[in-house]
Short mmCIF file of C-alpha atoms in Angstrom, two decimals:
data_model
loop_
_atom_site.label_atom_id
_atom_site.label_comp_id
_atom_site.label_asym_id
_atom_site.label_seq_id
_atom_site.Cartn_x
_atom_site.Cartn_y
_atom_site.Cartn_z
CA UNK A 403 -29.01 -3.60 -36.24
CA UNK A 404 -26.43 -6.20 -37.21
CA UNK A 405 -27.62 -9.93 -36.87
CA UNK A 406 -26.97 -11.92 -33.95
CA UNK A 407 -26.97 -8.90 -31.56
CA UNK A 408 -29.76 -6.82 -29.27
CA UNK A 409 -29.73 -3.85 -27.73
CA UNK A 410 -31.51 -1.57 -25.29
CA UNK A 411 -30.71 1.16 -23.36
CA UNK A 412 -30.33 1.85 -19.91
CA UNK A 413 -31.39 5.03 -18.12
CA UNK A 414 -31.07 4.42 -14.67
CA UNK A 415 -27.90 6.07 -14.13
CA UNK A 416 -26.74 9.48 -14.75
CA UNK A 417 -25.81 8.87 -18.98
CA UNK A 418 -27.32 5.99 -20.74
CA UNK A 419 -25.80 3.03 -21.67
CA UNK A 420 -26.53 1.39 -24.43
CA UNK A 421 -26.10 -2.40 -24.30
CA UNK A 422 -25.79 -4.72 -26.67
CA UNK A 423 -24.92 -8.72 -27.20
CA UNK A 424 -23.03 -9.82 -30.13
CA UNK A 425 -21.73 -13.16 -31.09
CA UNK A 426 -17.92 -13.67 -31.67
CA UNK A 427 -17.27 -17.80 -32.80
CA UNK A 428 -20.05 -18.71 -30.71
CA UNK A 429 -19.77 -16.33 -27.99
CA UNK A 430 -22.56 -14.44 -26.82
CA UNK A 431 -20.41 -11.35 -25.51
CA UNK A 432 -22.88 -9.05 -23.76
CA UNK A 433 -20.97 -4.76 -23.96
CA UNK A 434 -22.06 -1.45 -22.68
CA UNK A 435 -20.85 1.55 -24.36
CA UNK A 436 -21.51 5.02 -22.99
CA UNK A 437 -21.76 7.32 -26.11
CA UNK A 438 -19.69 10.23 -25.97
CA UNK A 439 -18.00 12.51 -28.33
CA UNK A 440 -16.47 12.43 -31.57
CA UNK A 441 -13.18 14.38 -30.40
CA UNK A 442 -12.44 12.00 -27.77
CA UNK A 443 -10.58 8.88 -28.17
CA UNK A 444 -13.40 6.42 -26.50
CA UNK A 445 -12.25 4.56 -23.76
CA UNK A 446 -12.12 0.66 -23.36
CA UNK A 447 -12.14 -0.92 -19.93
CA UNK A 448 -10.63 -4.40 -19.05
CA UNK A 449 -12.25 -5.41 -15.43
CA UNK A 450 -11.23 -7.25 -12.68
CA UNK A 451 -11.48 -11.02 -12.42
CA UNK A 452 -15.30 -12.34 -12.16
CA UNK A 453 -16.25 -8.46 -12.10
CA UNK A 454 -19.34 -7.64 -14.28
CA UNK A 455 -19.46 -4.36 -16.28
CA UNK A 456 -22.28 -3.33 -14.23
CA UNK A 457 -19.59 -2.88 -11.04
CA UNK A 458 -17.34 0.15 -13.06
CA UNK A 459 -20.59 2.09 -13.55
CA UNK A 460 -19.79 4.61 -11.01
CA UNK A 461 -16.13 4.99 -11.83
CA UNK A 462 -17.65 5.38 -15.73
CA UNK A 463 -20.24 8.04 -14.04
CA UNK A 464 -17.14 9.95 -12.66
CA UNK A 465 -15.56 10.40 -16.24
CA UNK A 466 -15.84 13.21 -18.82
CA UNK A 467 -19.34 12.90 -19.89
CA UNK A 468 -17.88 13.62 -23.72
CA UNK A 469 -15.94 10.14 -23.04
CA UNK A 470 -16.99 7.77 -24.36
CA UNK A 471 -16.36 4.36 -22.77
CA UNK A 472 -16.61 0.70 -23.72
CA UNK A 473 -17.25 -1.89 -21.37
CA UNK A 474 -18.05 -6.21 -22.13
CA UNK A 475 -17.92 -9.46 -19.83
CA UNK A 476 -15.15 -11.17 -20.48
CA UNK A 477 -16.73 -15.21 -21.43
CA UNK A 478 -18.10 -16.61 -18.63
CA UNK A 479 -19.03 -13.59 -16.42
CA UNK A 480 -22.20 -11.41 -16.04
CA UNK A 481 -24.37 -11.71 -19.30
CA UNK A 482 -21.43 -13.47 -21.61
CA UNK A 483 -21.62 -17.06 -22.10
CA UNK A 484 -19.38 -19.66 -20.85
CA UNK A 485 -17.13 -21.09 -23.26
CA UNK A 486 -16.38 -25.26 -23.17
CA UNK A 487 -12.73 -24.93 -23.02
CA UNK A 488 -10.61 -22.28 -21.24
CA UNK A 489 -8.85 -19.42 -22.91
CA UNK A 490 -5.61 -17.52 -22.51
CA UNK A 491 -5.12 -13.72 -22.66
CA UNK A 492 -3.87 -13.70 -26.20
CA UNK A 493 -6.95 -14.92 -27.16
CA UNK A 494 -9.15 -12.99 -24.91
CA UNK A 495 -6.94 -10.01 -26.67
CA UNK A 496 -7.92 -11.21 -30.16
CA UNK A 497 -11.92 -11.35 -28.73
CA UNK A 498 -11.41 -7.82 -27.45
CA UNK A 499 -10.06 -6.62 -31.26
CA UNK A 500 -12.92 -8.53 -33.02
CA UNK A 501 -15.79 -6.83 -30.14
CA UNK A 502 -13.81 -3.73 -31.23
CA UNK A 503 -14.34 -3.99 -35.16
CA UNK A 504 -17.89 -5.14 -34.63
CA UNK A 505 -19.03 -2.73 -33.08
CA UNK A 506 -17.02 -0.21 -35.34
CA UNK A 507 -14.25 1.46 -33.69
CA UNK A 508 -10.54 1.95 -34.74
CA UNK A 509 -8.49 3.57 -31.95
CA UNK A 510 -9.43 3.63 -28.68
CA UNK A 511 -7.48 3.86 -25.04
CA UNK A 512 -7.20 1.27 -22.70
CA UNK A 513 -7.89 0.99 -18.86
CA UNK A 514 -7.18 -2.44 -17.39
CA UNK A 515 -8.10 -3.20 -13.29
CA UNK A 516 -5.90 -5.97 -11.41
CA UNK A 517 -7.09 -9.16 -14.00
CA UNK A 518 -8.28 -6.83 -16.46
CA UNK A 519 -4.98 -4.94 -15.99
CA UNK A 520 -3.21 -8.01 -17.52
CA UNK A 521 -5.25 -8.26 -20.19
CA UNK A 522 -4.73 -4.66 -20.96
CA UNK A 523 -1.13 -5.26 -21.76
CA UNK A 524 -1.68 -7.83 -23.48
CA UNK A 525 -3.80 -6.30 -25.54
CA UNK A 526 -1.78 -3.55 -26.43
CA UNK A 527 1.23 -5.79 -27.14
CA UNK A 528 -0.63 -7.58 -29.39
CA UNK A 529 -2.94 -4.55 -31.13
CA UNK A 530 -0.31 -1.61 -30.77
CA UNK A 531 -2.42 0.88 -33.43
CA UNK A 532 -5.38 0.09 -31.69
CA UNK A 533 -4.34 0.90 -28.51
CA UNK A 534 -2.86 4.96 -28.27
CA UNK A 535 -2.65 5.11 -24.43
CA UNK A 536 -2.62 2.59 -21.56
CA UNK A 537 -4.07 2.81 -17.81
CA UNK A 538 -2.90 0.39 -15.86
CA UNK A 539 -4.60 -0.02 -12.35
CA UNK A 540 -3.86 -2.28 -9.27
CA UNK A 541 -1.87 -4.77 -11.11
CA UNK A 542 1.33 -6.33 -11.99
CA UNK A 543 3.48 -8.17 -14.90
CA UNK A 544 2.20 -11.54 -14.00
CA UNK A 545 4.24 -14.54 -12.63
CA UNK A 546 6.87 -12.76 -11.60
CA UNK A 547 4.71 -9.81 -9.39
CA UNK A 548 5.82 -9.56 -6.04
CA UNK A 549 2.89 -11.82 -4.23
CA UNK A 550 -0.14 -10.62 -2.45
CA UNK A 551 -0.63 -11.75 0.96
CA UNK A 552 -1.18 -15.74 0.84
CA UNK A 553 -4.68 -15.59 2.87
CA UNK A 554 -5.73 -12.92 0.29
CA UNK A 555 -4.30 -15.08 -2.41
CA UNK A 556 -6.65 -17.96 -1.67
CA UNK A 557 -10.10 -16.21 -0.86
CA UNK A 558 -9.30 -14.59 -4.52
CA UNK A 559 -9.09 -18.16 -5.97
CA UNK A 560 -12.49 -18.79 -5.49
CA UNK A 561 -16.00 -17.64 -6.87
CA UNK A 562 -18.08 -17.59 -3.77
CA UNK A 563 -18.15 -13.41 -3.45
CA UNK A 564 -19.26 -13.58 -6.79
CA UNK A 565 -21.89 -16.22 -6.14
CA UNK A 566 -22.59 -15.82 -2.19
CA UNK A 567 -23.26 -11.64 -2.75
CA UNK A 568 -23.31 -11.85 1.69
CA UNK A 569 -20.06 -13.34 1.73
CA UNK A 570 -18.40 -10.61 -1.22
CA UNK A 571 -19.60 -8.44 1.47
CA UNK A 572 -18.10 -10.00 3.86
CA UNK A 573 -14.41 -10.39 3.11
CA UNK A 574 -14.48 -7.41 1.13
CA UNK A 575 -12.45 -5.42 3.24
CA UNK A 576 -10.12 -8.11 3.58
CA UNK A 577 -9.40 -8.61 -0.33
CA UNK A 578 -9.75 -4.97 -1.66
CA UNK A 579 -8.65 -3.13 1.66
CA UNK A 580 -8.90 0.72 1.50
CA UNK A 581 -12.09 2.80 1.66
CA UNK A 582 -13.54 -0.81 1.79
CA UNK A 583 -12.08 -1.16 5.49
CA UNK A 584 -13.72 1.98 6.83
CA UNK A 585 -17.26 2.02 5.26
CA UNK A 586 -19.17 -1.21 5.44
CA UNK A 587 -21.88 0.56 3.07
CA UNK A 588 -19.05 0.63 -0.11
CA UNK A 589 -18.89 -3.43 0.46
CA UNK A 590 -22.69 -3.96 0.58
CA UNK A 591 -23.23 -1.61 -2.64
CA UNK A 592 -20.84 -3.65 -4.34
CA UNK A 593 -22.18 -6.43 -3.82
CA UNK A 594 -25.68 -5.42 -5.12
CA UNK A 595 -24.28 -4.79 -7.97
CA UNK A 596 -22.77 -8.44 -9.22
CA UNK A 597 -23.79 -10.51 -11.66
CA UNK A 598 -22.76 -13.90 -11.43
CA UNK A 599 -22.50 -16.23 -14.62
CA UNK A 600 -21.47 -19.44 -12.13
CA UNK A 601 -18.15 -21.12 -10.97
CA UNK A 602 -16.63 -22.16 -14.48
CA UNK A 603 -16.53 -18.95 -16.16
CA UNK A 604 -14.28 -18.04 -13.09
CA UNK A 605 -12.07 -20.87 -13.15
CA UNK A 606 -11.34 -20.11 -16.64
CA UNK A 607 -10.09 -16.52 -15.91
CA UNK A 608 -7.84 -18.13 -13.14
CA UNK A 609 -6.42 -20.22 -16.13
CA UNK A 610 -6.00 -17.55 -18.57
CA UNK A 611 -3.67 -15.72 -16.05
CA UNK A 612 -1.68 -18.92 -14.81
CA UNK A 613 1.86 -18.60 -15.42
CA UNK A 614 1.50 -15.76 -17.25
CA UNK A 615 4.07 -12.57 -17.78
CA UNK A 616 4.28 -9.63 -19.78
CA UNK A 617 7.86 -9.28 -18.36
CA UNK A 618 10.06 -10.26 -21.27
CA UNK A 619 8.25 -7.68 -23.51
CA UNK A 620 6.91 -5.55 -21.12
CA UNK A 621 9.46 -2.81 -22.22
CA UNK A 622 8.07 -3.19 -26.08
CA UNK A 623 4.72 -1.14 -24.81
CA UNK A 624 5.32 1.72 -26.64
CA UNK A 625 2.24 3.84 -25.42
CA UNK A 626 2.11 6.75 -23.15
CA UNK A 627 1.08 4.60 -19.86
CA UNK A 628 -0.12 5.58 -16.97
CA UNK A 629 0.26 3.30 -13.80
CA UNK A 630 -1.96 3.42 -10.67
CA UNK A 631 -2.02 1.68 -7.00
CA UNK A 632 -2.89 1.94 -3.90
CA UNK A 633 -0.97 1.51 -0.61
CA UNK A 634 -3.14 -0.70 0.99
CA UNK A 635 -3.47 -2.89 -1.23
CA UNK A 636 -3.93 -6.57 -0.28
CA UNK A 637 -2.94 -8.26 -3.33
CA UNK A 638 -0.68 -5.74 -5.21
CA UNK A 639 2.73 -5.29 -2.86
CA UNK A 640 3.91 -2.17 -3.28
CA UNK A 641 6.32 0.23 -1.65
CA UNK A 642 8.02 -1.98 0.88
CA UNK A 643 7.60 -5.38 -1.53
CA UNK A 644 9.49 -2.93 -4.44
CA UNK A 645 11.94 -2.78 -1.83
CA UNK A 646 11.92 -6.29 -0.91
CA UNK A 647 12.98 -7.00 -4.60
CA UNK A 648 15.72 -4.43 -4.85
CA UNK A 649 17.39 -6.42 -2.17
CA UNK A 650 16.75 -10.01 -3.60
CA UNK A 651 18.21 -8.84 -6.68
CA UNK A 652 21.70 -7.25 -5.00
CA UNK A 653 21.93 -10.98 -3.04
CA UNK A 654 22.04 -13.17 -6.25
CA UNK A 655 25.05 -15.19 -6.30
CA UNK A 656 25.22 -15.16 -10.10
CA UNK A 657 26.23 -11.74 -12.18
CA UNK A 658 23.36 -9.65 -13.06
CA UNK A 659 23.38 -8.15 -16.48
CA UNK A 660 20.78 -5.34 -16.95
CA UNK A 661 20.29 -4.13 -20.89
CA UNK A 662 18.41 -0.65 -21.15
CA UNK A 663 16.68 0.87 -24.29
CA UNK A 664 14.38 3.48 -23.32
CA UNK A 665 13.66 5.56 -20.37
CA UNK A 666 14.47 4.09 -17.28
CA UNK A 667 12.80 6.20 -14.71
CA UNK A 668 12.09 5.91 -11.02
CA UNK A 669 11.96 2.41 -9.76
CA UNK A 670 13.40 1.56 -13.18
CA UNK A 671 16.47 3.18 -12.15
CA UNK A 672 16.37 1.36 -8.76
CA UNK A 673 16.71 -1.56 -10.65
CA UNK A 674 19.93 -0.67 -12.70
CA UNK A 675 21.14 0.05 -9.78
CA UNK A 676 21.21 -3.49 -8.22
CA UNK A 677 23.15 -4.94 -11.68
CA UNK A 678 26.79 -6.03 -11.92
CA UNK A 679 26.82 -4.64 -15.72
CA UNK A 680 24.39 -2.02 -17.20
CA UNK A 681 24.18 -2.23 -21.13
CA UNK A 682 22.18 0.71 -22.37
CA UNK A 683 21.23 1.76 -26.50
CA UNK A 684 22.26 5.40 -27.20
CA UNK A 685 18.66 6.14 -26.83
CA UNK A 686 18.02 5.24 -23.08
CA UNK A 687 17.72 7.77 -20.96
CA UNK A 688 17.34 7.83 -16.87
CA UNK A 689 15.93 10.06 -14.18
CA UNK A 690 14.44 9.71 -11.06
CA UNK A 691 11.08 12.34 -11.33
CA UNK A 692 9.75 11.44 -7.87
CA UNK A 693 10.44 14.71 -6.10
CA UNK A 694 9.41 16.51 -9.06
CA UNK A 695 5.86 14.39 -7.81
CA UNK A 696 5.68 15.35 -4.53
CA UNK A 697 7.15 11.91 -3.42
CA UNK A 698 10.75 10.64 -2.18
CA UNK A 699 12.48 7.85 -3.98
CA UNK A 700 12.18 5.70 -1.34
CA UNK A 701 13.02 2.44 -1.71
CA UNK A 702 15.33 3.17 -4.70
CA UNK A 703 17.16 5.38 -2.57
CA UNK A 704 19.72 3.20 -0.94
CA UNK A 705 20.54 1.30 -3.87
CA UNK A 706 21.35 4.78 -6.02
CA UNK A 707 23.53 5.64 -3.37
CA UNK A 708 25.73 2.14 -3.52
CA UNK A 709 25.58 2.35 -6.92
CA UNK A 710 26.68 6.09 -7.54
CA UNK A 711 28.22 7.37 -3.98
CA UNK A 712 26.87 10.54 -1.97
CA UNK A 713 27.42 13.36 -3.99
CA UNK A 714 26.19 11.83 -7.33
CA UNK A 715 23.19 10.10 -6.00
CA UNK A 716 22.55 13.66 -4.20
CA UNK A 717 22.49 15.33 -7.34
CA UNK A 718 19.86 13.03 -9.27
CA UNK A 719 17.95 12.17 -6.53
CA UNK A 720 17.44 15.55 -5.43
CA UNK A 721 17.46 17.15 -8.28
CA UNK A 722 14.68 14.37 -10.60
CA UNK A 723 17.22 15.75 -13.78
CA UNK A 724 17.64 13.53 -16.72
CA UNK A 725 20.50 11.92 -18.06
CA UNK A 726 21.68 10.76 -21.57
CA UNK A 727 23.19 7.39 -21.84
CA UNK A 728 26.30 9.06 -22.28
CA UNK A 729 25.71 10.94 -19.10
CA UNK A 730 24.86 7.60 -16.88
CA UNK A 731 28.26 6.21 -18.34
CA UNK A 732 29.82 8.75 -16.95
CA UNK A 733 27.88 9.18 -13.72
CA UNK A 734 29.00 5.23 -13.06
CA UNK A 735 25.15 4.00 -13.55
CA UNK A 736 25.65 2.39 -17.24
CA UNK A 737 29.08 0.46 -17.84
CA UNK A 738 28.51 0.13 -21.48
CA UNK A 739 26.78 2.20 -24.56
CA UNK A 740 25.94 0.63 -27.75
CA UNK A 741 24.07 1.67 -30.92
CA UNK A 742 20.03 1.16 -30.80
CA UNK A 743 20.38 -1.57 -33.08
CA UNK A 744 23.45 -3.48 -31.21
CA UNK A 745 22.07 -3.80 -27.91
CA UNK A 746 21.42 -8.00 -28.47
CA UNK A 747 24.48 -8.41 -30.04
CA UNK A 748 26.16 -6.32 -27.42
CA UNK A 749 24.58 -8.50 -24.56
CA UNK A 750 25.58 -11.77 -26.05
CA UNK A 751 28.89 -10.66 -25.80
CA UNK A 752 28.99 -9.69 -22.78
CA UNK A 753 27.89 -13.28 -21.36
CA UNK A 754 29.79 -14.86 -23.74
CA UNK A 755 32.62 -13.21 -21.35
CA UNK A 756 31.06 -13.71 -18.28
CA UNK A 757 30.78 -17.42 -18.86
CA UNK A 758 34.72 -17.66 -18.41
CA UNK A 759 34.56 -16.61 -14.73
CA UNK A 760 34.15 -19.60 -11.99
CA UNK A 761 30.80 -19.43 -11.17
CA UNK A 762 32.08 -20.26 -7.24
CA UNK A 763 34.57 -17.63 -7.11
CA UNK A 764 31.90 -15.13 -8.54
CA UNK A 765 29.26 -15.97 -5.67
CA UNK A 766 31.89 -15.99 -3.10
CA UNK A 767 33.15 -12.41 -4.51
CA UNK A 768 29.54 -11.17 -4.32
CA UNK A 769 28.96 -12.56 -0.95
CA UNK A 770 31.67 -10.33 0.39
CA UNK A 771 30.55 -7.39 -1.32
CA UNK A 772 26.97 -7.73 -0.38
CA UNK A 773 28.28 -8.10 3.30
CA UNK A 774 29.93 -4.58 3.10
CA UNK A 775 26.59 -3.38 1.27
CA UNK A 776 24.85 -5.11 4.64
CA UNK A 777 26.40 -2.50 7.18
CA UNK A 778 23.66 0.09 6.26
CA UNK A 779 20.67 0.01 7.96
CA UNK A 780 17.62 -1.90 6.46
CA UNK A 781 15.60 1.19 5.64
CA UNK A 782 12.90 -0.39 3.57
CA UNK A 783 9.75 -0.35 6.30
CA UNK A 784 10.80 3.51 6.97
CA UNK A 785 11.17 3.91 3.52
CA UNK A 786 7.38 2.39 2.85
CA UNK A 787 6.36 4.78 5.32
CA UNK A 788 7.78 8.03 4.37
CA UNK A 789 6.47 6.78 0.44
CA UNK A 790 2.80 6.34 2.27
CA UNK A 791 2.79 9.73 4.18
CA UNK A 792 3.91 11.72 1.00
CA UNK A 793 1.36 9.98 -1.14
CA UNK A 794 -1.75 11.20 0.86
CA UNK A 795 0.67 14.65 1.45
CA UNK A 796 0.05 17.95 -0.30
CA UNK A 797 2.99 17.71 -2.41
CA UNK A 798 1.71 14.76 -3.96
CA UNK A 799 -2.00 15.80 -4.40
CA UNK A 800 -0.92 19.13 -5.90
#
């Protein structure tokens, strides 16, 4: 056993866990790993904010049994230590590499849950050949997320359901909604199961996330990624917020350059929609898969048919086919097509231009436009709806 660390092993649920605390620069950081097998990329989870690893034990229970998974308190939660200072993710990424290499793996996937969702991508920004797929549950880029509802927003920003285990209890179907609002059993299991390490280590996760983004090099993630949410759920808006944006974005009063290099897929493609100019790399291509899902393109919808007109946005919509950049260009979604290694240069150029317009003249132009855009009816709610029914559908289970 390497110095500095102990472990034992813990039988009590259906595979055993072996635990272990190591020290990292003075960091007791307390792990579980459930051993799996060799031909299985093991699986690393990131939880949620003040969440011990003890809570994902029966999500880890529901996994391939040859799986295996990795699972550590972040400082300052469950059996880690509380550091003096506070950290950022970049840093908790750099802990999460070193845990990695101590405990001798190379490769692994990542799964990442609301806080521990940020950290994910963080972490596979910053350690791209460690990381060779990404899961990505109930969470968002950051700053720039469309916001949870305030109320839920501020019992979130404090420790007491970590601390007060009646209280988690409590307010747990308030700040996790779903199953958690029909079966008051799911709340008071939950509950049994935290660990608290005390206010501070808490605080400090609140500070690692403040102010922070992935969104200007979100679209650098290479990995295969899959994304998952909810639609009740209280902190992550979804549907109806996605729509919410779509139209924020059509109403600015300044020109809206969008540059694309890569797939832009789904509500990706909502968003090129809502741009003035579209600058895309020869490499980009675009589709909108959702009916190929069992789903309808929602709250993309309208904006594809602005963009496009009735019988193109029929076809792709419809249809879920995928286009080339060259196709886009000539479907009217991309104005522009440039080499993959000209797209910067491409876009500086294109501002450059812009800059000569009166900025006046441009918002008054836009205004006018966006009030002939305004004579459609405001289908977002109905679109949230239809998106909800079809999720818990057939088509989309199948």
């Amino acid at each position: 056993m390497p110095p500095g660390s102990t472990t034992f092993r813990a039988t009590a649920m259906s595979q055993a866990f072996v635990f272990r605390t190591i020290d990292l620069d003075g960091n007791t950081i307390r792990t579980a790993v459930r051993p799996g097998k060799p031909h299985l990329t093991p699986l690393l989870v990131f939880n949620g904010i003040g969440a011990n690893l003890e809570l994902i034990f029966p999500f880890v229970n529901a996994l391939d049994p040859d799986l295996e998974v990795i699972a550590f308190d972040v400082p300052g939660v469950g059996g880690s230590s509380t550091p003096n200072t506070p950290y950022r993710f970049p840093g908790l990424a750099k802990l999460a590499a070193r845990m990695l290499d101590y405990l001798d793996y190379g490769q692994v996937s990542v799964i990442g849950v609301s806080w521990g969702g940020a950290l994910a991508q963080q972490f596979a920004h910053d350690y791209p050949e460690r990381c060779k797929k990404l899961i990505l549950a109930a969470t968002a880029a950051g700053a720039v997320m469309v916001p949870g509802k305030p109320k839920v927003l501020m019992l979130m920003a404090s420790p007491r359901r970590y601390i007060q285990p009646s209280y988690g209890a409590h307010i747990a179907p308030e700040i996790y909604g779903g199953a958690f609002r029909r079966d008051k059993t799911l709340a008071l299991s939950f509950a049994s199961k935290v660990r608290s390490s005390g206010k501070l280590g808490y605080y400090w996760q609140l500070f690692a996330g403040m102010g922070w983004t992935s969104i200007h090099w979100l679209h650098k993630i290479k990995q295969p990624t899959l994304v998952l949410a909810g639609d009740d759920d209280p902190l992550i808006a979804l549907n109806r917020g996605f729509g919410d944006v779509l139209h924020a974005l059509t109403e600015l009063p300044q020109w809206l350059v969008i540059a694309v290099d890569g797939p832009a897929m789904g509500g990706g493609f909502g968003l090129v929609c809502c741009a003035d100019l579209v600058i895309a790399t020869e490499r980009s291509v675009f589709a909108t898969p959702e009916v190929m899902l069992g789903l309808p393109p929602a709250q993309i919808a309208p904006f594809v048919w602005q963009r496009l007109g009735d019988a193109v946005a029929r076809q792709c919509l419809l249809s879920g086919e995928r286009w080339s950049a060259a196709q886009a260009q000539a479907a009217g979604l991309v104005n522009t097509v440039v080499a993959d290694d000209a797209l910067d240069a491409a876009v500086a150029d294109a501002v450059r231009a812009l800059r000569a317009a009166a900025p006046g003249a441009v918002a008054t132009t836009k205004q006018l436009l966006h009030r002939l855009r305004a004579k459609a009816p405001d289908l977002r709610t109905e679109a949230a709806i239809a998106f909800a029914a079809a999720l818990r559908g057939p088509e989309a289970a199948a």
